[in-house]
Short mmCIF file of C-alpha atoms in Angstrom, two decimals:
data_model
loop_
_atom_site.label_atom_id
_atom_site.label_comp_id
_atom_site.label_asym_id
_atom_site.label_seq_id
_atom_site.Cartn_x
_atom_site.Cartn_y
_atom_site.Cartn_z
CA MET A 9 6.94 -27.15 1.12
CA SER A 10 7.80 -30.05 -1.11
CA GLN A 11 9.23 -27.95 -3.94
CA ALA A 12 12.54 -26.08 -4.16
CA TYR A 13 12.88 -22.99 -2.00
CA VAL A 14 13.47 -20.31 -4.61
CA HIS A 15 15.42 -17.99 -2.32
CA GLY A 16 17.95 -20.73 -1.56
CA HIS A 17 19.50 -21.55 1.78
CA LEU A 18 22.76 -19.58 1.63
CA PRO A 19 24.27 -17.54 4.45
CA ARG A 20 23.53 -14.34 2.52
CA GLU A 21 19.88 -15.34 2.40
CA HIS A 22 19.88 -15.84 6.16
CA LYS A 23 21.30 -12.36 6.61
CA ARG A 24 18.58 -10.98 4.38
CA LEU A 25 15.83 -12.71 6.32
CA HIS A 26 17.36 -11.52 9.57
CA ASP A 27 17.52 -7.87 8.42
CA GLN A 28 13.99 -8.12 7.16
CA ALA A 29 12.74 -9.46 10.47
CA GLY A 30 14.51 -6.68 12.37
CA ALA A 31 13.06 -3.84 10.32
CA LEU A 32 9.55 -5.19 10.13
CA VAL A 33 8.91 -6.61 13.56
CA ASP A 34 6.59 -3.88 14.80
CA LEU A 35 4.77 -3.42 11.52
CA LEU A 36 3.96 -7.11 11.19
CA HIS A 37 3.82 -8.46 14.72
CA ALA A 38 2.89 -5.71 17.18
CA ASP A 39 -0.72 -6.89 17.27
CA THR A 40 0.01 -10.61 17.72
CA ALA A 41 0.15 -12.03 21.25
CA TYR A 42 -0.97 -15.41 22.62
CA PRO A 43 -2.23 -15.98 26.16
CA ARG A 44 -0.55 -17.91 28.98
CA GLY A 45 -0.61 -21.64 28.47
CA SER A 46 -1.89 -21.55 24.91
CA THR A 47 -0.29 -23.78 22.30
CA VAL A 48 0.77 -22.27 18.99
CA LEU A 49 1.89 -24.03 15.82
CA GLU A 50 4.29 -21.93 13.74
CA ALA A 51 4.14 -23.56 10.31
CA GLY A 52 7.24 -22.98 8.19
CA CYS A 53 9.55 -21.28 10.66
CA GLY A 54 12.56 -21.33 8.31
CA VAL A 55 15.67 -20.05 10.08
CA GLY A 56 13.58 -18.78 12.98
CA ALA A 57 13.47 -15.11 12.00
CA GLN A 58 9.86 -14.74 13.15
CA THR A 59 10.08 -17.40 15.86
CA VAL A 60 12.20 -15.26 18.17
CA THR A 61 9.82 -12.34 17.85
CA LEU A 62 6.74 -14.49 18.34
CA ALA A 63 8.04 -16.39 21.35
CA ARG A 64 9.38 -13.25 23.05
CA ARG A 65 6.09 -11.44 22.63
CA SER A 66 4.12 -14.33 24.14
CA PRO A 67 6.52 -15.72 26.75
CA GLU A 68 3.84 -17.78 28.50
CA ALA A 69 2.56 -19.47 25.36
CA ARG A 70 4.15 -22.69 24.08
CA PHE A 71 5.29 -22.76 20.46
CA THR A 72 5.84 -25.69 18.15
CA SER A 73 7.79 -24.43 15.15
CA ILE A 74 8.07 -26.69 12.14
CA ASP A 75 10.02 -26.53 8.93
CA VAL A 76 10.72 -29.00 6.14
CA SER A 77 14.43 -28.12 6.02
CA ALA A 78 16.75 -29.66 8.62
CA ALA A 79 19.41 -27.05 7.81
CA SER A 80 17.00 -24.19 8.43
CA LEU A 81 15.81 -25.80 11.66
CA ALA A 82 19.39 -26.06 12.88
CA GLN A 83 19.77 -22.31 12.36
CA ALA A 84 16.43 -21.66 14.03
CA ARG A 85 17.41 -23.76 17.08
CA GLU A 86 20.69 -21.89 17.35
CA ARG A 87 18.93 -18.54 17.10
CA ALA A 88 16.31 -19.50 19.69
CA GLY A 89 19.06 -20.74 22.00
CA ALA A 90 21.01 -17.50 21.62
CA ALA A 91 17.83 -15.59 22.48
CA GLY A 92 17.35 -17.73 25.59
CA LEU A 93 13.94 -18.93 24.51
CA ALA A 94 12.56 -21.81 26.55
CA ASN A 95 9.03 -21.91 25.11
CA VAL A 96 9.73 -23.21 21.60
CA GLU A 97 9.99 -26.78 20.37
CA PHE A 98 11.32 -27.32 16.83
CA VAL A 99 10.08 -30.22 14.73
CA GLN A 100 11.06 -31.17 11.19
CA ALA A 101 7.85 -31.71 9.25
CA ASP A 102 6.12 -31.10 5.94
CA ILE A 103 2.95 -28.99 6.01
CA PHE A 104 1.22 -31.61 3.87
CA ALA A 105 2.18 -34.49 6.22
CA LEU A 106 1.93 -33.10 9.71
CA PRO A 107 2.78 -35.39 12.65
CA PHE A 108 0.24 -33.86 15.04
CA ALA A 109 -3.21 -34.88 16.26
CA LEU A 110 -6.25 -33.09 14.88
CA GLU A 111 -7.40 -30.11 16.95
CA SER A 112 -4.24 -30.15 19.05
CA PHE A 113 -3.27 -26.46 18.83
CA ASP A 114 -4.99 -23.36 20.15
CA HIS A 115 -3.53 -21.16 17.41
CA VAL A 116 -1.69 -21.43 14.10
CA PHE A 117 0.76 -18.86 12.73
CA VAL A 118 1.93 -18.87 9.09
CA CYS A 119 4.36 -16.20 7.88
CA PHE A 120 6.12 -16.02 4.48
CA VAL A 121 5.13 -19.61 3.72
CA LEU A 122 2.19 -19.60 1.30
CA GLU A 123 4.36 -17.75 -1.22
CA HIS A 124 6.38 -20.97 -1.61
CA LEU A 125 3.49 -23.42 -1.94
CA ASP A 126 1.73 -24.58 -5.08
CA ARG A 127 -1.37 -25.57 -3.10
CA PRO A 128 -1.73 -22.76 -0.55
CA ALA A 129 -5.45 -23.26 0.09
CA GLU A 130 -4.90 -26.96 0.72
CA ALA A 131 -2.10 -26.15 3.16
CA LEU A 132 -4.45 -23.87 5.09
CA VAL A 133 -7.07 -26.62 5.20
CA GLN A 134 -4.47 -29.02 6.64
CA LEU A 135 -3.44 -26.47 9.25
CA LYS A 136 -7.04 -25.68 10.10
CA GLY A 137 -7.49 -29.36 10.90
CA LEU A 138 -4.89 -29.04 13.66
CA LEU A 139 -6.66 -26.05 15.17
CA ARG A 140 -9.08 -26.38 18.09
CA PRO A 141 -12.53 -24.93 17.38
CA GLY A 142 -12.51 -21.30 18.42
CA GLY A 143 -8.77 -21.01 17.79
CA THR A 144 -7.20 -18.45 15.47
CA MET A 145 -5.09 -18.70 12.37
CA THR A 146 -2.78 -15.82 11.44
CA VAL A 147 -1.31 -15.56 7.94
CA ILE A 148 1.27 -12.98 6.81
CA GLU A 149 2.52 -12.74 3.21
CA GLY A 150 4.24 -10.17 1.04
CA ASP A 151 3.30 -9.22 -2.52
CA HIS A 152 5.93 -8.19 -5.04
CA GLY A 153 3.25 -6.71 -7.28
CA SER A 154 2.61 -4.13 -4.59
CA ALA A 155 6.09 -2.66 -5.09
CA HIS A 156 6.12 0.82 -6.55
CA PHE A 157 8.78 3.47 -6.29
CA HIS A 158 10.23 6.78 -7.38
CA PRO A 159 11.93 7.24 -9.73
CA ASP A 160 9.79 4.70 -11.54
CA SER A 161 11.74 2.37 -13.83
CA PRO A 162 10.61 -0.25 -16.36
CA ALA A 163 14.02 -1.93 -15.90
CA ALA A 164 13.45 -2.32 -12.18
CA HIS A 165 10.01 -3.82 -12.79
CA ALA A 166 11.55 -6.23 -15.31
CA ALA A 167 14.12 -7.39 -12.74
CA ILE A 168 11.37 -7.84 -10.15
CA ARG A 169 9.36 -9.89 -12.65
CA CYS A 170 12.32 -12.30 -12.87
CA GLN A 171 11.95 -13.07 -9.18
CA VAL A 172 8.19 -13.50 -9.62
CA ALA A 173 8.72 -15.84 -12.60
CA LEU A 174 11.33 -17.95 -10.79
CA GLN A 175 9.11 -18.28 -7.75
CA ALA A 176 6.20 -19.30 -10.00
CA ALA A 177 8.41 -21.84 -11.80
CA ALA A 178 9.25 -23.33 -8.40
CA GLY A 179 5.54 -23.69 -7.69
CA GLY A 180 5.18 -20.59 -5.55
CA ASN A 181 3.53 -17.20 -5.92
CA ALA A 182 5.32 -13.96 -5.08
CA LEU A 183 2.02 -12.10 -5.52
CA VAL A 184 0.15 -14.13 -2.92
CA GLY A 185 -0.22 -11.31 -0.35
CA ARG A 186 -3.31 -9.88 -2.02
CA GLN A 187 -4.87 -13.35 -1.92
CA VAL A 188 -4.64 -13.88 1.82
CA TYR A 189 -8.33 -13.02 2.28
CA PRO A 190 -9.78 -15.32 -0.40
CA LEU A 191 -7.41 -18.14 0.54
CA MET A 192 -8.39 -18.03 4.21
CA VAL A 193 -12.08 -17.83 3.34
CA GLN A 194 -11.67 -20.71 0.87
CA ALA A 195 -10.04 -22.78 3.62
CA GLY A 196 -13.21 -22.36 5.68
CA LEU A 197 -11.93 -19.94 8.29
CA ASP A 198 -14.48 -17.68 9.92
CA ALA A 199 -14.51 -13.93 10.56
CA VAL A 200 -11.44 -13.41 8.39
CA ARG A 201 -10.02 -9.91 8.67
CA VAL A 202 -7.08 -8.84 6.54
CA SER A 203 -5.09 -5.65 7.01
CA PRO A 204 -2.36 -4.32 4.72
CA ARG A 205 1.00 -3.43 6.24
CA MET A 206 2.80 -1.12 3.89
CA VAL A 207 6.49 -0.48 4.31
CA TYR A 208 6.82 3.10 3.12
CA VAL A 209 10.40 4.27 2.72
CA ASP A 210 11.73 7.74 1.98
CA ALA A 211 14.89 9.57 3.00
CA SER A 212 13.34 10.60 6.34
CA ARG A 213 13.50 6.92 7.34
CA PRO A 214 17.17 6.00 6.79
CA ASP A 215 16.93 2.72 8.74
CA LEU A 216 14.33 1.48 6.28
CA VAL A 217 16.31 2.74 3.28
CA GLU A 218 19.19 0.55 4.42
CA GLY A 219 17.36 -2.28 6.12
CA PHE A 220 14.45 -2.71 3.77
CA THR A 221 14.86 -1.05 0.36
CA ARG A 222 18.53 -1.93 0.00
CA GLY A 223 19.13 -4.72 2.52
CA THR A 224 15.94 -6.71 1.98
CA PHE A 225 14.13 -6.01 -1.26
CA THR A 226 16.98 -5.02 -3.58
CA ALA A 227 19.21 -7.73 -2.07
CA MET A 228 16.50 -10.29 -2.79
CA ILE A 229 16.23 -9.19 -6.43
CA GLU A 230 20.02 -9.16 -6.81
CA GLY A 231 19.98 -12.67 -5.35
CA VAL A 232 18.12 -14.10 -8.35
CA ARG A 233 20.60 -12.79 -10.92
CA GLU A 234 22.18 -16.19 -11.64
CA PRO A 235 19.00 -18.26 -11.88
CA ALA A 236 17.27 -15.50 -13.88
CA LEU A 237 20.09 -15.37 -16.41
CA ALA A 238 20.41 -19.16 -16.47
CA ALA A 239 16.70 -19.46 -17.22
CA GLY A 240 16.99 -16.93 -20.03
CA LEU A 241 14.40 -14.66 -18.41
CA ILE A 242 16.36 -11.47 -19.10
CA GLU A 243 19.53 -10.12 -20.69
CA PRO A 244 22.42 -9.49 -18.26
CA SER A 245 22.54 -5.79 -19.13
CA SER A 246 18.80 -5.41 -18.57
CA PHE A 247 19.02 -7.12 -15.21
CA GLU A 248 21.91 -4.84 -14.18
CA ALA A 249 19.92 -1.80 -15.26
CA GLY A 250 17.04 -2.95 -13.07
CA VAL A 251 19.28 -3.44 -10.07
CA GLN A 252 20.86 -0.03 -10.62
CA ALA A 253 17.37 1.51 -10.77
CA LEU A 254 16.52 -0.12 -7.44
CA HIS A 255 19.68 1.34 -5.92
CA ARG A 256 18.72 4.71 -7.39
CA ILE A 257 15.57 4.78 -5.23
CA THR A 258 17.74 4.75 -2.10
CA GLU A 259 18.98 8.26 -2.96
CA PRO A 260 17.60 11.26 -1.04
CA ASP A 261 14.68 11.89 -3.42
CA GLY A 262 13.80 8.21 -3.78
CA VAL A 263 10.70 6.47 -2.43
CA PHE A 264 9.91 2.77 -2.10
CA CYS A 265 6.60 1.15 -1.18
CA TYR A 266 5.95 -2.52 -0.49
CA THR A 267 2.95 -4.14 1.15
CA PHE A 268 2.56 -7.18 3.36
CA PHE A 269 -0.88 -8.54 4.15
CA LYS A 270 -1.85 -9.96 7.53
CA GLY A 271 -4.99 -12.02 7.95
CA VAL A 272 -6.53 -13.40 11.11
CA GLY A 273 -9.40 -15.88 11.07
CA THR A 274 -11.13 -18.19 13.50
CA LYS A 275 -12.05 -21.86 13.32
CA ARG A 276 -15.78 -21.93 13.84
CA PRO A 277 -16.81 -23.93 16.91
CA ALA A 278 -18.64 -27.08 15.89
CA MET B 21 -4.24 24.44 -13.08
CA SER B 22 -3.87 26.01 -16.48
CA GLN B 23 -4.30 22.79 -18.45
CA ALA B 24 -7.43 20.74 -19.16
CA TYR B 25 -8.88 18.81 -16.24
CA VAL B 26 -8.64 15.26 -17.50
CA HIS B 27 -11.52 13.94 -15.42
CA GLY B 28 -13.87 16.52 -16.92
CA HIS B 29 -16.54 18.51 -15.14
CA LEU B 30 -19.61 16.39 -15.75
CA PRO B 31 -22.30 15.57 -13.21
CA ARG B 32 -21.16 11.93 -13.18
CA GLU B 33 -17.69 13.11 -12.25
CA HIS B 34 -19.12 15.12 -9.37
CA LYS B 35 -20.95 12.05 -8.12
CA ARG B 36 -17.71 10.08 -8.31
CA LEU B 37 -15.81 12.69 -6.33
CA HIS B 38 -18.61 12.84 -3.80
CA ASP B 39 -18.63 9.04 -3.29
CA GLN B 40 -14.89 9.05 -3.03
CA ALA B 41 -14.93 11.76 -0.38
CA GLY B 42 -17.55 9.88 1.64
CA ALA B 43 -15.70 6.58 1.69
CA LEU B 44 -12.28 8.03 2.36
CA VAL B 45 -12.94 10.80 4.84
CA ASP B 46 -11.57 9.06 7.90
CA LEU B 47 -8.64 7.46 6.14
CA LEU B 48 -7.43 10.72 4.66
CA HIS B 49 -8.58 13.42 7.05
CA ALA B 50 -8.97 12.03 10.57
CA ASP B 51 -5.60 13.45 11.59
CA THR B 52 -6.10 16.94 10.15
CA ALA B 53 -7.50 19.68 12.39
CA TYR B 54 -6.71 23.39 12.56
CA PRO B 55 -6.90 25.47 15.73
CA ARG B 56 -9.36 28.24 16.59
CA GLY B 57 -8.76 31.42 14.66
CA SER B 58 -6.19 29.98 12.28
CA THR B 59 -6.42 30.80 8.58
CA VAL B 60 -6.22 27.96 6.07
CA LEU B 61 -5.83 28.15 2.29
CA GLU B 62 -7.38 25.18 0.50
CA ALA B 63 -5.74 25.25 -2.92
CA GLY B 64 -7.77 23.57 -5.65
CA CYS B 65 -11.03 22.85 -3.84
CA GLY B 66 -12.83 21.66 -6.98
CA VAL B 67 -16.50 20.96 -6.24
CA GLY B 68 -15.86 21.19 -2.50
CA ALA B 69 -15.70 17.48 -1.75
CA GLN B 70 -12.90 17.93 0.77
CA THR B 71 -13.93 21.45 1.80
CA VAL B 72 -16.97 20.29 3.74
CA THR B 73 -14.94 17.70 5.64
CA LEU B 74 -12.13 20.13 6.38
CA ALA B 75 -14.33 22.97 7.55
CA ARG B 76 -16.53 20.72 9.70
CA ARG B 77 -13.52 19.19 11.42
CA SER B 78 -12.05 22.60 12.23
CA PRO B 79 -15.15 24.71 12.86
CA GLU B 80 -13.21 27.56 14.49
CA ALA B 81 -10.62 27.89 11.74
CA ARG B 82 -11.28 30.14 8.73
CA PHE B 83 -10.88 28.62 5.28
CA THR B 84 -10.21 30.27 1.96
CA SER B 85 -10.91 27.71 -0.77
CA ILE B 86 -9.76 28.50 -4.27
CA ASP B 87 -10.27 26.84 -7.62
CA VAL B 88 -9.58 27.88 -11.19
CA SER B 89 -13.01 26.70 -12.40
CA ALA B 90 -16.01 28.97 -11.83
CA ALA B 91 -18.36 26.04 -12.47
CA SER B 92 -16.66 23.90 -9.82
CA LEU B 93 -16.72 26.80 -7.37
CA ALA B 94 -20.45 27.22 -7.89
CA GLN B 95 -20.93 23.58 -6.92
CA ALA B 96 -18.60 23.98 -3.96
CA ARG B 97 -20.51 27.04 -2.72
CA GLU B 98 -23.79 25.18 -3.04
CA ARG B 99 -22.38 22.21 -1.16
CA ALA B 100 -20.93 24.37 1.61
CA GLY B 101 -24.25 26.20 1.90
CA ALA B 102 -26.19 22.94 2.15
CA ALA B 103 -23.80 21.85 4.90
CA GLY B 104 -24.41 25.11 6.77
CA LEU B 105 -20.74 26.07 6.76
CA ALA B 106 -20.02 29.64 7.78
CA ASN B 107 -16.22 29.45 7.95
CA VAL B 108 -15.36 29.11 4.26
CA GLU B 109 -14.78 31.82 1.67
CA PHE B 110 -14.54 30.72 -1.97
CA VAL B 111 -12.30 32.59 -4.40
CA GLN B 112 -11.72 31.91 -8.09
CA ALA B 113 -7.96 31.89 -8.64
CA ASP B 114 -5.11 30.10 -10.40
CA ILE B 115 -2.46 28.50 -8.21
CA PHE B 116 0.20 30.14 -10.36
CA ALA B 117 -1.33 33.64 -10.00
CA LEU B 118 -2.61 33.84 -6.47
CA PRO B 119 -4.34 37.06 -5.34
CA PHE B 120 -3.10 36.89 -1.74
CA ALA B 121 -0.36 38.62 0.22
CA LEU B 122 2.82 36.69 1.03
CA GLU B 123 2.78 34.94 4.40
CA SER B 124 -0.94 35.58 4.85
CA PHE B 125 -2.09 32.06 5.80
CA ASP B 126 -1.33 29.94 8.84
CA HIS B 127 -1.78 26.68 6.93
CA VAL B 128 -2.12 25.41 3.39
CA PHE B 129 -4.05 22.29 2.34
CA VAL B 130 -3.67 20.68 -1.10
CA CYS B 131 -5.66 17.56 -1.95
CA PHE B 132 -5.94 15.83 -5.37
CA VAL B 133 -4.40 18.86 -7.09
CA LEU B 134 -0.75 18.11 -7.90
CA GLU B 135 -1.91 15.19 -10.06
CA HIS B 136 -3.30 17.77 -12.51
CA LEU B 137 -0.29 20.11 -12.65
CA ASP B 138 2.65 20.01 -15.01
CA ARG B 139 4.80 21.99 -12.56
CA PRO B 140 3.84 20.56 -9.15
CA ALA B 141 7.05 21.60 -7.37
CA GLU B 142 6.63 25.16 -8.61
CA ALA B 143 3.04 25.19 -7.37
CA LEU B 144 4.19 24.12 -3.93
CA VAL B 145 6.81 26.90 -3.92
CA GLN B 146 4.09 29.43 -4.77
CA LEU B 147 1.87 28.12 -2.00
CA LYS B 148 4.74 28.07 0.48
CA GLY B 149 5.18 31.78 -0.22
CA LEU B 150 1.68 32.40 1.15
CA LEU B 151 2.42 30.47 4.33
CA ARG B 152 3.51 32.18 7.54
CA PRO B 153 6.80 30.88 8.92
CA GLY B 154 6.04 28.00 11.25
CA GLY B 155 2.84 27.15 9.40
CA THR B 156 2.11 23.74 7.93
CA MET B 157 1.42 22.51 4.44
CA THR B 158 -0.58 19.30 3.94
CA VAL B 159 -0.57 17.50 0.60
CA ILE B 160 -2.71 14.47 -0.29
CA GLU B 161 -2.44 12.66 -3.62
CA GLY B 162 -3.39 9.26 -5.02
CA ASP B 163 -1.19 7.02 -7.18
CA HIS B 164 -2.70 4.82 -9.87
CA GLY B 165 0.51 2.79 -10.02
CA SER B 166 -0.21 1.60 -6.50
CA ALA B 167 -3.33 -0.24 -7.68
CA HIS B 168 -3.10 -4.01 -7.44
CA PHE B 169 -5.86 -6.54 -7.20
CA HIS B 170 -7.05 -10.12 -7.29
CA PRO B 171 -7.71 -11.65 -9.71
CA ASP B 172 -4.81 -9.91 -11.40
CA SER B 173 -5.48 -8.91 -15.01
CA PRO B 174 -3.22 -7.49 -17.71
CA ALA B 175 -6.35 -6.09 -19.39
CA ALA B 176 -7.27 -4.13 -16.27
CA HIS B 177 -3.75 -2.73 -16.03
CA ALA B 178 -3.95 -1.72 -19.71
CA ALA B 179 -7.20 0.17 -19.10
CA ILE B 180 -5.67 1.89 -16.06
CA ARG B 181 -2.65 2.89 -18.15
CA CYS B 182 -5.06 4.70 -20.51
CA GLN B 183 -6.10 6.97 -17.67
CA VAL B 184 -2.46 7.53 -16.70
CA ALA B 185 -1.55 8.36 -20.32
CA LEU B 186 -4.45 10.78 -20.74
CA GLN B 187 -3.61 12.55 -17.51
CA ALA B 188 0.03 12.80 -18.62
CA ALA B 189 -1.04 14.14 -22.02
CA ALA B 190 -3.02 16.83 -20.19
CA GLY B 191 0.13 17.80 -18.29
CA GLY B 192 -0.68 15.90 -15.11
CA ASN B 193 0.67 12.83 -13.35
CA ALA B 194 -1.59 10.08 -12.04
CA LEU B 195 1.42 8.49 -10.32
CA VAL B 196 2.28 11.58 -8.28
CA GLY B 197 1.35 10.14 -4.88
CA ARG B 198 4.71 8.40 -4.43
CA GLN B 199 6.40 11.75 -5.17
CA VAL B 200 4.76 13.75 -2.39
CA TYR B 201 7.86 13.48 -0.20
CA PRO B 202 10.47 14.59 -2.76
CA LEU B 203 8.18 17.33 -4.11
CA MET B 204 7.61 18.83 -0.67
CA VAL B 205 11.31 18.62 0.16
CA GLN B 206 12.18 20.17 -3.21
CA ALA B 207 9.80 23.03 -2.46
CA GLY B 208 11.82 23.76 0.67
CA LEU B 209 9.41 22.54 3.30
CA ASP B 210 10.89 21.39 6.57
CA ALA B 211 10.32 18.27 8.66
CA VAL B 212 8.31 16.63 5.89
CA ARG B 213 6.59 13.45 6.99
CA VAL B 214 4.65 11.33 4.52
CA SER B 215 2.35 8.46 5.43
CA PRO B 216 0.66 6.07 3.03
CA ARG B 217 -3.10 5.59 3.31
CA MET B 218 -4.02 2.36 1.62
CA VAL B 219 -7.61 1.62 0.78
CA TYR B 220 -7.76 -2.16 1.14
CA VAL B 221 -10.98 -3.71 -0.13
CA ASP B 222 -12.21 -7.27 0.17
CA ALA B 223 -15.67 -8.80 0.53
CA SER B 224 -15.67 -8.22 4.29
CA ARG B 225 -15.89 -4.47 3.52
CA PRO B 226 -18.94 -4.20 1.24
CA ASP B 227 -19.20 -0.42 1.59
CA LEU B 228 -15.74 -0.04 0.08
CA VAL B 229 -16.46 -2.60 -2.64
CA GLU B 230 -19.35 -0.42 -3.74
CA GLY B 231 -18.09 3.02 -2.78
CA PHE B 232 -14.47 2.70 -3.75
CA THR B 233 -13.64 -0.25 -6.03
CA ARG B 234 -16.79 0.09 -8.13
CA GLY B 235 -18.07 3.60 -7.43
CA THR B 236 -14.77 5.46 -7.46
CA PHE B 237 -11.89 3.67 -9.12
CA THR B 238 -13.66 1.55 -11.73
CA ALA B 239 -16.04 4.43 -12.48
CA MET B 240 -13.05 6.69 -13.07
CA ILE B 241 -11.47 4.22 -15.49
CA GLU B 242 -14.79 3.69 -17.28
CA GLY B 243 -15.01 7.47 -17.52
CA VAL B 244 -11.99 7.69 -19.84
CA ARG B 245 -13.36 5.22 -22.40
CA GLU B 246 -14.21 7.87 -25.02
CA PRO B 247 -11.02 9.93 -24.80
CA ALA B 248 -8.88 6.76 -24.61
CA LEU B 249 -10.47 5.34 -27.76
CA ALA B 250 -10.41 8.72 -29.50
CA ALA B 251 -6.69 9.01 -28.76
CA GLY B 252 -6.08 5.52 -30.13
CA LEU B 253 -4.56 4.38 -26.85
CA ILE B 254 -6.37 1.03 -26.86
CA GLU B 255 -8.75 -1.12 -28.87
CA PRO B 256 -12.41 -0.95 -27.77
CA SER B 257 -12.51 -4.68 -27.01
CA SER B 258 -9.35 -4.45 -24.90
CA PHE B 259 -10.74 -1.54 -22.93
CA GLU B 260 -13.98 -3.43 -22.31
CA ALA B 261 -12.01 -6.47 -21.14
CA GLY B 262 -10.14 -4.26 -18.68
CA VAL B 263 -13.34 -2.77 -17.31
CA GLN B 264 -14.86 -6.25 -16.98
CA ALA B 265 -11.76 -7.38 -15.08
CA LEU B 266 -12.17 -4.45 -12.69
CA HIS B 267 -15.78 -5.43 -12.10
CA ARG B 268 -14.61 -9.02 -11.52
CA ILE B 269 -12.60 -7.90 -8.48
CA THR B 270 -15.81 -6.78 -6.79
CA GLU B 271 -16.93 -10.43 -6.54
CA PRO B 272 -16.69 -12.24 -3.17
CA ASP B 273 -13.13 -13.52 -3.72
CA GLY B 274 -11.85 -10.26 -5.18
CA VAL B 275 -9.41 -7.85 -3.55
CA PHE B 276 -8.49 -4.29 -4.49
CA CYS B 277 -5.68 -2.12 -3.10
CA TYR B 278 -5.03 1.55 -3.80
CA THR B 279 -2.80 3.96 -1.93
CA PHE B 280 -3.04 7.66 -1.22
CA PHE B 281 -0.08 9.52 0.22
CA LYS B 282 -0.41 12.29 2.79
CA GLY B 283 2.48 14.62 3.53
CA VAL B 284 2.76 17.30 6.17
CA GLY B 285 5.63 19.78 6.26
CA THR B 286 6.45 23.04 7.98
CA LYS B 287 7.70 26.38 6.69
CA ARG B 288 10.90 26.96 8.57
CA PRO B 289 10.81 30.12 10.69
CA ALA B 290 13.18 32.74 9.29
#
């Protein structure tokens, strides 16, 4: 997490992450629960959007949630406090310089983090070192290349590619979701099993039209307008056309599809 | 079904459809069953790949399976006979000139058919006319634009676009899956519910690597080499590079994702 965070750390971004967490909780997290007394490292907790869900779903597990950003951690602490969580400790730390003993956690949880790293496999190796043999690692990442929609629009794809290019320029990878399996295998995890979690949105699911298509995905693309134009990635009129096309898919005949990938692997006992 | 069938009617194509049906049966059909005594129209049965699955899963329903191609129907009859099915009648007919009375079927089933039609909404209206009020229509279609993979490859996408262009030139739409919801709504069906069915393939699923990534999808793209080159859509070397890139994703670190869309709607009682 040593490079710039391409999404920024603005209040609007926090709202986006919060909406996203609300709409996607069941899809992403329904099958994650940790047993009583187990210790879980949440690596890259950001503003705590996933932390609240995680800690609520496993109230008798103890979480250590780290992030490199003090500002994000302050938000995460506030959010956890407001939720009345007593089973989370927040620690400011870099994934590549972790202040924990080897094999000191029963489980590791990594969500929306690899997309920001230029050495994702190395990060997983570091985190695996903190895991007790027999413990699990869970990795969840999105993939902007999975986005497809109706009406289809080259302009919308061009605007999306700006976000992908900016994230790549910052050392990240907005297409990392499809790589969760090979990255976990490369890091030496055992029995890796990846499952896709597609967010499918049509007019019969108005909460997702608002909360995901418009409030999460389109808002994220709109959020890179200034850096995309500043970097000369696209003409202003082309970017606007792309954003308009993304709003068009929130109309009654529109459809939007986006896929997250969730992988779970085990650290082989010695 | 009045235009050319872009995949052709060759033995290799039949093998492809057969492999595809085998690998995808549960994903696509596990939640489809028709009650005892109900009558079901399967529109566009082709060589019967889905017919056998359908009729076996609903042994006490009676199926009428139509196709415009006499050659395909002959194969379908042979296949149904080999499977010992006694609840299927095959009829040669065009979806736009159906030899059945209005409201004469309890259910309609349409799988991998709209992708070949230049007037898919009109076809659904015709089929809805044959449905008794309160009956269901089920529509299943793939979407080549949903394909994404690791390693990513512009050459592979270019080869895939050849198939999409040829299907469009023949009056079809290889990206129709994402449109199942608006098409069914446009046809006047009620309570339409669409669910995505993603085929996710990595090295932990060797049957799908062989049966789907290589045996179905890549084989389909390889199958359009001659028409794609004849139409001047791509240079031979570029097409070969795309096919090689698709084979590359069947290696141990490769990942392939493809989504089918399944919609179910009801004909509103008068």
